């Protein structure tokens, strides 16, 4: 199988890494990729938002499967352009990708499918914004209706900050605050059959203790020892399958990766948002635990054959990812700084820990430089979360990037709770 992956972040590096370990994948390509992806795939300098160019590249490579990683190419119709050339593609059509491209569209689909979610208002005028803010009260949840690279949501006690964010958006969704822990659950679907993956939890705030602004995600872990064992089955029955069925009923079947961002509230599970692609950084930990070869799974979804696949196989190991970000992230990040210590991780921590590149590039001398806000995802596995976490942070400590930042508390609380529970059972 020849596979072409579209994108250039840590999510795409995680996808490429897993695909490179699939014995059925005989050739792996990525466009545009990054410095880390270049170690496992051949890179191509194609604009990921140009559907015709991506389709031409896929045809020229005689690709058997195209995997579209980021949301922007999906919303721009890149998957449609590839499908029109008769090439299997993992990723929804532009119309179906509106589940992520428009929060108002997603709310409409959820209402039609009776999917539990927060009450909300879609606002386009200052008067509507003020009415919605008054109706819900603090804490205020304000979401840009369109794509915003993970930074379009403001949750604040400050009504003026909420109003300012709302006024800066062309169309905004204002909704009730959902209490309780958040969970990310991915599902592979071919438009009819839905296959859930293992749940993960990510950390969206920039700083320790869930302080600071929202980011694209500063770390993640899986599994979730505190979650109800029936959670995946419940979400399948009340969220994932009904959403896929509703889109199929509308004549816009969703084929690809359906991501449900969930809140486990005092009143039950509620959908915070849908994404139309693998989440970043949750993908890094979920794929670290997936034992089923990835290439065949994604191809089955792209060709409508998911129902014929055997159940997915998972490793018992836990996985933790810690994101290393550039100076000043999530505001305008500083780029072009050299990254050192990557070879030390390979030499001293592999295979239990490894580095997935996000915003990186090589200079003319071959040195790896920072090239974005989130620069690296350091991922580790272990028999439990405590071990995986220790390995991840040991590897983080080997890496040098001037002015970089990372959270020091990824999975700390849950790892401690799980360890205490184990000690209690042992006693």
CSV table of C-alpha atoms in Angstrom, one decimal:
chain,number,residue,atom,x,y,z
A,1,UNK,CA,0.0,0.0,0.0
A,2,UNK,CA,1.3,3.5,-1.0
A,3,UNK,CA,0.1,6.1,1.4
A,4,UNK,CA,0.1,9.9,1.2
A,5,UNK,CA,-0.5,11.9,4.4
A,6,UNK,CA,-1.4,15.6,4.1
A,7,UNK,CA,-0.2,18.0,6.9
A,8,UNK,CA,2.9,18.9,8.8
A,9,UNK,CA,2.2,18.8,12.5
A,10,UNK,CA,2.7,16.4,15.4
A,11,UNK,CA,-0.6,14.7,14.6
A,12,UNK,CA,0.7,13.9,11.1
A,13,UNK,CA,4.0,12.7,12.5
A,14,UNK,CA,2.1,10.4,14.8
A,15,UNK,CA,0.1,9.1,11.8
A,16,UNK,CA,3.2,8.7,9.7
A,17,UNK,CA,5.0,6.9,12.5
A,18,UNK,CA,2.2,4.4,13.0
A,19,UNK,CA,1.8,3.9,9.2
A,20,UNK,CA,5.5,3.3,8.9
A,21,UNK,CA,5.2,0.4,11.4
A,22,UNK,CA,2.4,-1.2,9.3
A,23,UNK,CA,3.9,-4.0,7.3
A,24,UNK,CA,1.3,-3.5,4.5
A,25,UNK,CA,2.5,0.1,3.9
A,26,UNK,CA,5.3,-0.2,1.3
A,27,UNK,CA,5.7,3.5,0.5
A,28,UNK,CA,4.9,6.5,2.7
A,29,UNK,CA,4.7,10.1,1.5
A,30,UNK,CA,3.8,13.4,3.3
A,31,UNK,CA,3.0,16.9,2.1
A,32,UNK,CA,4.3,19.2,3.3
A,33,UNK,CA,5.6,17.3,6.4
A,34,UNK,CA,8.3,18.5,8.8
A,35,UNK,CA,11.8,17.7,9.9
A,36,UNK,CA,10.7,14.7,12.0
A,37,UNK,CA,8.3,13.3,9.4
A,38,UNK,CA,11.2,13.3,6.9
A,39,UNK,CA,12.8,10.5,8.8
A,40,UNK,CA,9.9,8.1,8.1
A,41,UNK,CA,8.3,9.5,4.9
A,42,UNK,CA,9.3,11.2,1.6
A,43,UNK,CA,8.3,14.8,1.7
A,44,UNK,CA,6.6,16.8,-1.0
A,45,UNK,CA,6.3,20.6,-1.2
A,46,UNK,CA,2.6,20.9,-2.0
A,47,UNK,CA,0.1,23.4,-0.6
A,48,UNK,CA,-2.1,21.3,1.7
A,49,UNK,CA,-5.1,23.6,0.9
A,50,UNK,CA,-4.9,23.2,-2.8
A,51,UNK,CA,-7.2,20.2,-3.6
A,52,UNK,CA,-6.1,20.0,-7.3
A,53,UNK,CA,-2.4,20.0,-6.4
A,54,UNK,CA,-2.9,17.3,-3.7
A,55,UNK,CA,-4.9,15.2,-6.1
A,56,UNK,CA,-2.3,15.6,-8.8
A,57,UNK,CA,0.4,14.5,-6.3
A,58,UNK,CA,-1.6,11.5,-5.2
A,59,UNK,CA,-2.2,10.4,-8.8
A,60,UNK,CA,1.4,10.9,-9.7
A,61,UNK,CA,2.5,8.8,-6.7
A,62,UNK,CA,-0.1,6.2,-7.6
A,63,UNK,CA,-1.2,6.4,-4.0
A,64,UNK,CA,-3.6,3.7,-2.7
A,65,UNK,CA,-4.7,5.9,0.2
A,66,UNK,CA,-4.6,9.6,1.0
A,67,UNK,CA,-4.9,10.6,4.7
A,68,UNK,CA,-5.9,14.3,5.2
A,69,UNK,CA,-4.7,15.3,8.7
A,70,UNK,CA,-5.7,18.9,9.5
A,71,UNK,CA,-9.1,20.5,9.5
A,72,UNK,CA,-8.4,23.4,7.1
A,73,UNK,CA,-7.8,21.2,4.1
A,74,UNK,CA,-10.9,19.1,4.9
A,75,UNK,CA,-13.1,22.2,5.1
A,76,UNK,CA,-11.5,23.5,1.9
A,77,UNK,CA,-12.6,20.3,0.1
A,78,UNK,CA,-9.2,18.6,-0.4
A,79,UNK,CA,-10.8,15.2,0.3
A,80,UNK,CA,-13.4,15.8,-2.4
A,81,UNK,CA,-10.8,16.7,-5.0
A,82,UNK,CA,-8.9,13.4,-4.3
A,83,UNK,CA,-12.1,11.3,-4.3
A,84,UNK,CA,-13.0,12.8,-7.7
A,85,UNK,CA,-9.8,11.3,-9.1
A,86,UNK,CA,-10.9,7.8,-7.9
A,87,UNK,CA,-8.3,7.6,-5.1
A,88,UNK,CA,-9.4,6.4,-1.7
A,89,UNK,CA,-9.2,9.1,0.9
A,90,UNK,CA,-9.5,9.1,4.7
A,91,UNK,CA,-11.3,12.3,5.6
A,92,UNK,CA,-14.8,13.8,5.2
A,93,UNK,CA,-16.1,15.9,2.4
A,94,UNK,CA,-16.2,19.7,2.7
A,95,UNK,CA,-19.9,19.5,3.4
A,96,UNK,CA,-19.6,16.9,6.2
A,97,UNK,CA,-16.5,18.6,7.6
A,98,UNK,CA,-18.8,21.6,8.5
A,99,UNK,CA,-19.3,19.6,11.7
A,100,UNK,CA,-16.0,21.3,12.7
A,101,UNK,CA,-16.0,24.2,10.2
A,102,UNK,CA,-19.2,25.7,11.7
A,103,UNK,CA,-20.3,25.3,15.3
A,104,UNK,CA,-23.7,26.4,14.3
A,105,UNK,CA,-24.0,23.6,11.8
A,106,UNK,CA,-22.8,21.1,14.4
A,107,UNK,CA,-25.5,22.3,16.8
A,108,UNK,CA,-28.1,21.9,14.2
A,109,UNK,CA,-27.0,18.3,13.5
A,110,UNK,CA,-26.9,17.5,17.2
A,111,UNK,CA,-30.4,18.9,17.7
A,112,UNK,CA,-31.7,16.8,14.8
A,113,UNK,CA,-30.0,13.6,16.1
A,114,UNK,CA,-31.0,14.2,19.7
A,115,UNK,CA,-27.3,14.4,20.8
A,116,UNK,CA,-26.9,15.8,24.3
A,117,UNK,CA,-25.0,19.1,24.3
A,118,UNK,CA,-24.9,22.5,25.9
A,119,UNK,CA,-27.8,24.9,25.3
A,120,UNK,CA,-26.6,27.7,23.0
A,121,UNK,CA,-27.4,30.8,21.0
A,122,UNK,CA,-26.0,31.6,17.6
A,123,UNK,CA,-25.3,35.4,17.5
A,124,UNK,CA,-24.5,37.8,14.7
A,125,UNK,CA,-25.3,41.2,16.2
A,126,UNK,CA,-24.2,43.0,19.4
A,127,UNK,CA,-27.7,42.9,20.8
A,128,UNK,CA,-27.9,39.2,20.3
A,129,UNK,CA,-24.5,38.8,22.0
A,130,UNK,CA,-25.6,40.8,25.0
A,131,UNK,CA,-28.9,38.9,25.3
A,132,UNK,CA,-27.1,35.5,25.2
A,133,UNK,CA,-24.4,36.6,27.7
A,134,UNK,CA,-27.1,37.8,30.1
A,135,UNK,CA,-29.1,34.6,29.6
A,136,UNK,CA,-26.3,32.2,30.7
A,137,UNK,CA,-24.3,34.3,33.1
A,138,UNK,CA,-20.8,33.5,34.2
A,139,UNK,CA,-18.7,31.6,33.5
A,140,UNK,CA,-19.2,32.7,29.9
A,141,UNK,CA,-18.4,30.3,27.0
A,142,UNK,CA,-17.9,32.1,23.7
A,143,UNK,CA,-17.0,30.2,20.5
A,144,UNK,CA,-16.1,31.6,17.1
A,145,UNK,CA,-18.4,29.8,14.6
A,146,UNK,CA,-15.6,29.1,12.2
A,147,UNK,CA,-12.1,27.5,12.3
A,148,UNK,CA,-9.7,29.1,14.7
A,149,UNK,CA,-6.9,26.6,15.1
A,150,UNK,CA,-8.0,25.6,18.6
A,151,UNK,CA,-7.9,29.2,19.8
A,152,UNK,CA,-11.4,30.4,19.0
A,153,UNK,CA,-13.0,29.5,22.4
A,154,UNK,CA,-12.9,31.8,25.4
A,155,UNK,CA,-14.1,30.7,28.8
A,156,UNK,CA,-14.1,33.5,31.3
A,157,UNK,CA,-15.8,35.0,34.3
A,158,UNK,CA,-15.2,38.5,32.8
A,159,UNK,CA,-18.3,39.6,30.8
A,160,UNK,CA,-16.3,42.3,29.1
A,161,UNK,CA,-13.7,39.8,27.9
A,162,UNK,CA,-16.5,37.5,26.7
A,163,UNK,CA,-18.2,40.4,24.9
A,164,UNK,CA,-15.0,41.5,23.2
A,165,UNK,CA,-14.2,38.0,21.9
A,166,UNK,CA,-17.8,37.7,20.6
A,167,UNK,CA,-17.7,41.1,18.8
A,168,UNK,CA,-14.4,40.1,17.1
A,169,UNK,CA,-16.2,37.1,15.4
A,170,UNK,CA,-18.4,37.4,12.3
A,171,UNK,CA,-20.7,34.8,13.8
A,172,UNK,CA,-20.4,33.4,17.3
A,173,UNK,CA,-21.9,30.6,19.4
A,174,UNK,CA,-22.5,31.5,23.1
A,175,UNK,CA,-23.5,28.5,25.3
A,176,UNK,CA,-24.0,27.4,28.8
A,177,UNK,CA,-20.9,26.3,30.8
A,178,UNK,CA,-20.5,22.5,31.2
A,179,UNK,CA,-19.1,21.4,34.5
A,180,UNK,CA,-17.0,18.2,35.0
A,181,UNK,CA,-13.9,16.7,33.4
A,182,UNK,CA,-13.4,16.7,29.6
A,183,UNK,CA,-12.8,13.6,27.5
A,184,UNK,CA,-11.8,13.2,23.8
A,185,UNK,CA,-13.2,10.2,22.0
A,186,UNK,CA,-12.3,9.5,18.4
A,187,UNK,CA,-14.2,7.2,16.1
A,188,UNK,CA,-13.3,5.8,12.7
A,189,UNK,CA,-16.3,5.7,10.3
A,190,UNK,CA,-17.0,4.9,6.7
A,191,UNK,CA,-20.3,6.8,6.8
A,192,UNK,CA,-22.3,4.0,8.3
A,193,UNK,CA,-20.2,1.7,10.5
A,194,UNK,CA,-18.6,3.5,13.5
A,195,UNK,CA,-15.6,2.1,15.3
A,196,UNK,CA,-14.6,3.9,18.5
A,197,UNK,CA,-10.9,4.3,19.6
A,198,UNK,CA,-9.8,4.5,23.2
A,199,UNK,CA,-10.6,7.8,25.0
A,200,UNK,CA,-8.0,10.3,26.0
A,201,UNK,CA,-7.8,13.6,27.9
A,202,UNK,CA,-5.9,16.7,26.8
A,203,UNK,CA,-4.8,19.8,28.6
A,204,UNK,CA,-5.8,23.0,26.7
A,205,UNK,CA,-4.6,25.7,29.0
A,206,UNK,CA,-1.1,27.0,28.5
A,207,UNK,CA,0.2,26.8,32.1
A,208,UNK,CA,0.3,24.5,35.0
A,209,UNK,CA,-2.9,24.1,37.1
A,210,UNK,CA,-5.0,24.8,34.0
A,211,UNK,CA,-4.1,28.5,34.1
A,212,UNK,CA,-3.5,30.9,31.2
A,213,UNK,CA,-5.1,31.1,27.7
A,214,UNK,CA,-6.5,28.2,25.7
A,215,UNK,CA,-4.1,26.6,23.3
A,216,UNK,CA,-4.2,23.9,20.7
A,217,UNK,CA,-3.3,21.5,23.5
A,218,UNK,CA,-0.2,21.2,25.8
A,219,UNK,CA,-0.3,17.5,26.5
A,220,UNK,CA,-2.5,14.4,26.8
A,221,UNK,CA,-2.8,10.9,28.3
A,222,UNK,CA,-4.6,7.6,27.8
A,223,UNK,CA,-6.2,5.5,29.2
A,224,UNK,CA,-8.5,7.3,31.7
A,225,UNK,CA,-8.6,5.1,34.8
A,226,UNK,CA,-11.2,7.3,36.4
A,227,UNK,CA,-13.7,7.0,33.6
A,228,UNK,CA,-16.8,4.8,33.7
A,229,UNK,CA,-16.0,1.5,31.9
A,230,UNK,CA,-19.3,2.0,30.0
A,231,UNK,CA,-18.4,5.5,28.8
A,232,UNK,CA,-17.4,4.4,25.2
A,233,UNK,CA,-20.5,2.3,24.8
A,234,UNK,CA,-22.7,5.2,26.0
A,235,UNK,CA,-21.1,7.8,23.7
A,236,UNK,CA,-21.4,5.4,20.8
A,237,UNK,CA,-25.1,5.0,21.4
A,238,UNK,CA,-26.0,8.6,22.2
A,239,UNK,CA,-23.5,10.7,20.2
A,240,UNK,CA,-21.3,9.0,17.6
A,241,UNK,CA,-23.7,6.6,15.8
A,242,UNK,CA,-26.6,9.1,15.9
A,243,UNK,CA,-24.4,11.9,14.4
A,244,UNK,CA,-23.2,9.6,11.6
A,245,UNK,CA,-26.7,8.4,10.9
A,246,UNK,CA,-28.0,12.0,10.8
A,247,UNK,CA,-25.4,13.1,8.3
A,248,UNK,CA,-26.1,10.0,6.2
A,249,UNK,CA,-29.8,10.8,6.3
A,250,UNK,CA,-29.0,14.3,5.0
A,251,UNK,CA,-27.1,12.9,2.0
A,252,UNK,CA,-23.8,14.2,3.3
A,253,UNK,CA,-22.2,11.0,4.8
A,254,UNK,CA,-19.3,11.5,7.1
A,255,UNK,CA,-16.3,9.3,6.3
A,256,UNK,CA,-13.1,9.6,8.2
A,257,UNK,CA,-12.4,10.5,11.8
A,258,UNK,CA,-15.2,11.9,14.0
A,259,UNK,CA,-13.9,13.5,17.1
A,260,UNK,CA,-16.2,14.1,20.0
A,261,UNK,CA,-15.1,16.5,22.7
A,262,UNK,CA,-17.1,15.6,25.7
A,263,UNK,CA,-17.8,17.0,29.2
A,264,UNK,CA,-18.8,14.4,31.9
A,265,UNK,CA,-21.2,16.7,33.7
A,266,UNK,CA,-23.3,16.2,36.8
A,267,UNK,CA,-26.2,15.7,34.4
A,268,UNK,CA,-24.5,13.2,32.2
A,269,UNK,CA,-22.3,13.2,29.1
A,270,UNK,CA,-22.6,16.3,26.9
A,271,UNK,CA,-20.8,17.2,23.6
A,272,UNK,CA,-18.7,20.3,23.8
A,273,UNK,CA,-17.7,20.2,20.2
A,274,UNK,CA,-17.1,18.0,17.2
A,275,UNK,CA,-13.9,17.9,15.1
A,276,UNK,CA,-13.6,16.3,11.7
A,277,UNK,CA,-10.1,14.9,12.1
A,278,UNK,CA,-7.7,13.4,14.6
A,279,UNK,CA,-7.1,15.6,17.6
A,280,UNK,CA,-3.7,17.0,18.5
A,281,UNK,CA,-2.2,16.1,21.0
A,282,UNK,CA,-4.6,13.2,21.8
A,283,UNK,CA,-3.7,11.3,18.6
A,284,UNK,CA,-0.1,11.0,19.9
A,285,UNK,CA,-1.3,8.9,22.9
A,286,UNK,CA,-4.1,7.0,21.3
A,287,UNK,CA,-2.0,5.8,18.4
A,288,UNK,CA,0.8,4.9,20.9
A,289,UNK,CA,-1.6,2.3,22.3
A,290,UNK,CA,-3.2,1.0,19.1
A,291,UNK,CA,-1.9,-2.4,18.2
A,292,UNK,CA,-4.1,-2.9,15.1
A,293,UNK,CA,-2.1,-1.8,12.0
A,294,UNK,CA,-3.2,1.7,11.1
A,295,UNK,CA,-3.0,1.5,7.3
A,296,UNK,CA,-5.6,-1.2,6.9
A,297,UNK,CA,-8.0,0.5,9.3
A,298,UNK,CA,-7.9,3.8,7.5
A,299,UNK,CA,-8.2,2.2,4.1
A,300,UNK,CA,-11.3,0.2,5.3
A,301,UNK,CA,-12.9,3.5,6.3
A,302,UNK,CA,-12.0,5.1,3.0
A,303,UNK,CA,-13.5,2.2,1.0
A,304,UNK,CA,-16.6,1.5,3.0
A,305,UNK,CA,-15.4,-1.8,4.4
A,306,UNK,CA,-15.2,-1.1,8.2
A,307,UNK,CA,-17.9,-3.6,9.0
A,308,UNK,CA,-15.7,-6.4,7.7
A,309,UNK,CA,-12.7,-5.6,10.1
A,310,UNK,CA,-12.1,-7.6,13.3
A,311,UNK,CA,-12.3,-5.8,16.6
A,312,UNK,CA,-9.4,-3.4,17.2
A,313,UNK,CA,-6.5,-4.6,19.4
A,314,UNK,CA,-5.0,-2.3,22.1
A,315,UNK,CA,-1.8,-2.4,24.2
A,316,UNK,CA,-2.3,-2.5,27.9
A,317,UNK,CA,0.4,0.3,28.3
A,318,UNK,CA,-0.5,3.8,29.2
A,319,UNK,CA,0.7,6.7,27.2
A,320,UNK,CA,1.6,10.4,28.0
A,321,UNK,CA,2.5,13.2,25.7
A,322,UNK,CA,4.0,16.5,26.8
A,323,UNK,CA,4.1,19.4,24.3
A,324,UNK,CA,7.1,21.7,24.1
A,325,UNK,CA,6.0,25.1,22.8
A,326,UNK,CA,7.9,28.1,21.5
A,327,UNK,CA,8.6,31.3,23.4
A,328,UNK,CA,5.4,33.4,23.7
A,329,UNK,CA,3.0,30.7,22.5
A,330,UNK,CA,0.0,30.8,22.1
A,331,UNK,CA,0.5,34.5,21.1
A,332,UNK,CA,2.8,35.1,18.1
A,333,UNK,CA,5.6,32.5,18.7
A,334,UNK,CA,9.3,33.0,18.2
A,335,UNK,CA,10.7,30.7,15.5
A,336,UNK,CA,14.1,29.8,14.1
A,337,UNK,CA,15.7,28.7,17.4
A,338,UNK,CA,17.9,25.6,17.2
A,339,UNK,CA,16.6,22.4,18.9
A,340,UNK,CA,19.2,20.2,20.6
A,341,UNK,CA,19.0,16.9,22.4
A,342,UNK,CA,16.8,15.0,20.0
A,343,UNK,CA,19.5,12.4,19.3
A,344,UNK,CA,19.9,11.9,23.1
A,345,UNK,CA,16.3,10.9,23.4
A,346,UNK,CA,16.7,8.3,20.6
A,347,UNK,CA,19.9,7.0,22.2
A,348,UNK,CA,18.8,6.9,25.8
A,349,UNK,CA,15.0,6.7,25.9
A,350,UNK,CA,13.8,4.7,22.8
A,351,UNK,CA,11.6,2.8,22.3
A,352,UNK,CA,9.7,3.8,25.5
A,353,UNK,CA,9.9,7.5,24.7
A,354,UNK,CA,10.2,9.3,21.4
A,355,UNK,CA,9.8,12.8,19.9
A,356,UNK,CA,7.1,13.7,17.4
A,357,UNK,CA,7.7,16.9,15.5
A,358,UNK,CA,5.1,19.7,15.1
A,359,UNK,CA,6.6,23.1,14.2
A,360,UNK,CA,10.1,22.2,13.0
A,361,UNK,CA,12.3,22.6,9.9
A,362,UNK,CA,15.9,21.9,8.9
A,363,UNK,CA,18.3,24.7,7.9
A,364,UNK,CA,20.9,24.4,5.1
A,365,UNK,CA,23.3,22.7,7.5
A,366,UNK,CA,20.8,20.1,8.6
A,367,UNK,CA,20.2,21.5,12.0
A,368,UNK,CA,16.6,21.3,13.3
A,369,UNK,CA,15.0,24.7,14.1
A,370,UNK,CA,11.7,25.7,15.6
A,371,UNK,CA,9.1,26.7,13.0
A,372,UNK,CA,5.8,27.1,14.9
A,373,UNK,CA,4.0,27.6,18.2
A,374,UNK,CA,3.8,24.0,19.3
A,375,UNK,CA,7.2,22.6,18.4
A,376,UNK,CA,7.5,19.0,19.7
A,377,UNK,CA,5.3,16.3,21.3
A,378,UNK,CA,7.4,14.1,23.6
A,379,UNK,CA,5.5,10.8,23.9
A,380,UNK,CA,6.2,7.9,26.2
A,381,UNK,CA,4.5,4.6,27.1
A,382,UNK,CA,4.7,2.5,30.3
A,383,UNK,CA,2.9,-0.1,32.3
A,384,UNK,CA,1.0,2.7,34.1
A,385,UNK,CA,0.5,6.4,33.8
A,386,UNK,CA,3.1,7.1,36.5
A,387,UNK,CA,5.8,5.2,34.5
A,388,UNK,CA,4.7,6.7,31.2
A,389,UNK,CA,4.8,10.2,32.7
A,390,UNK,CA,8.2,9.7,34.3
A,391,UNK,CA,9.6,8.6,30.9
A,392,UNK,CA,8.0,11.5,29.0
A,393,UNK,CA,9.4,14.1,31.4
A,394,UNK,CA,12.9,12.5,31.4
A,395,UNK,CA,13.0,12.8,27.7
A,396,UNK,CA,11.7,16.4,27.8
A,397,UNK,CA,14.6,17.2,30.1
A,398,UNK,CA,17.1,16.1,27.4
A,399,UNK,CA,15.8,18.7,24.9
A,400,UNK,CA,17.0,22.2,24.7
A,401,UNK,CA,15.1,25.0,22.9
A,402,UNK,CA,15.8,28.6,24.0
A,403,UNK,CA,12.8,30.3,25.6
A,404,UNK,CA,10.6,27.2,25.2
A,405,UNK,CA,7.8,26.3,27.6
A,406,UNK,CA,5.9,23.2,28.7
A,407,UNK,CA,3.5,22.2,31.4
A,408,UNK,CA,5.0,20.1,34.2
A,409,UNK,CA,1.7,18.7,35.4
A,410,UNK,CA,0.4,16.6,32.4
A,411,UNK,CA,-1.4,13.6,33.8
A,412,UNK,CA,0.1,14.2,37.3
A,413,UNK,CA,-3.2,14.3,39.3
A,414,UNK,CA,-4.7,11.2,37.6
A,415,UNK,CA,-1.4,9.3,37.9
A,416,UNK,CA,-1.2,9.9,41.6
A,417,UNK,CA,-4.9,8.9,42.0
A,418,UNK,CA,-4.4,5.7,40.1
A,419,UNK,CA,-1.3,4.9,42.1
A,420,UNK,CA,-3.2,5.5,45.4
A,421,UNK,CA,-6.0,3.3,44.2
A,422,UNK,CA,-3.6,0.5,43.4
A,423,UNK,CA,-2.0,0.7,46.8
A,424,UNK,CA,-5.4,0.6,48.5
A,425,UNK,CA,-6.4,-2.5,46.6
A,426,UNK,CA,-3.0,-4.1,47.5
A,427,UNK,CA,-3.5,-3.4,51.2
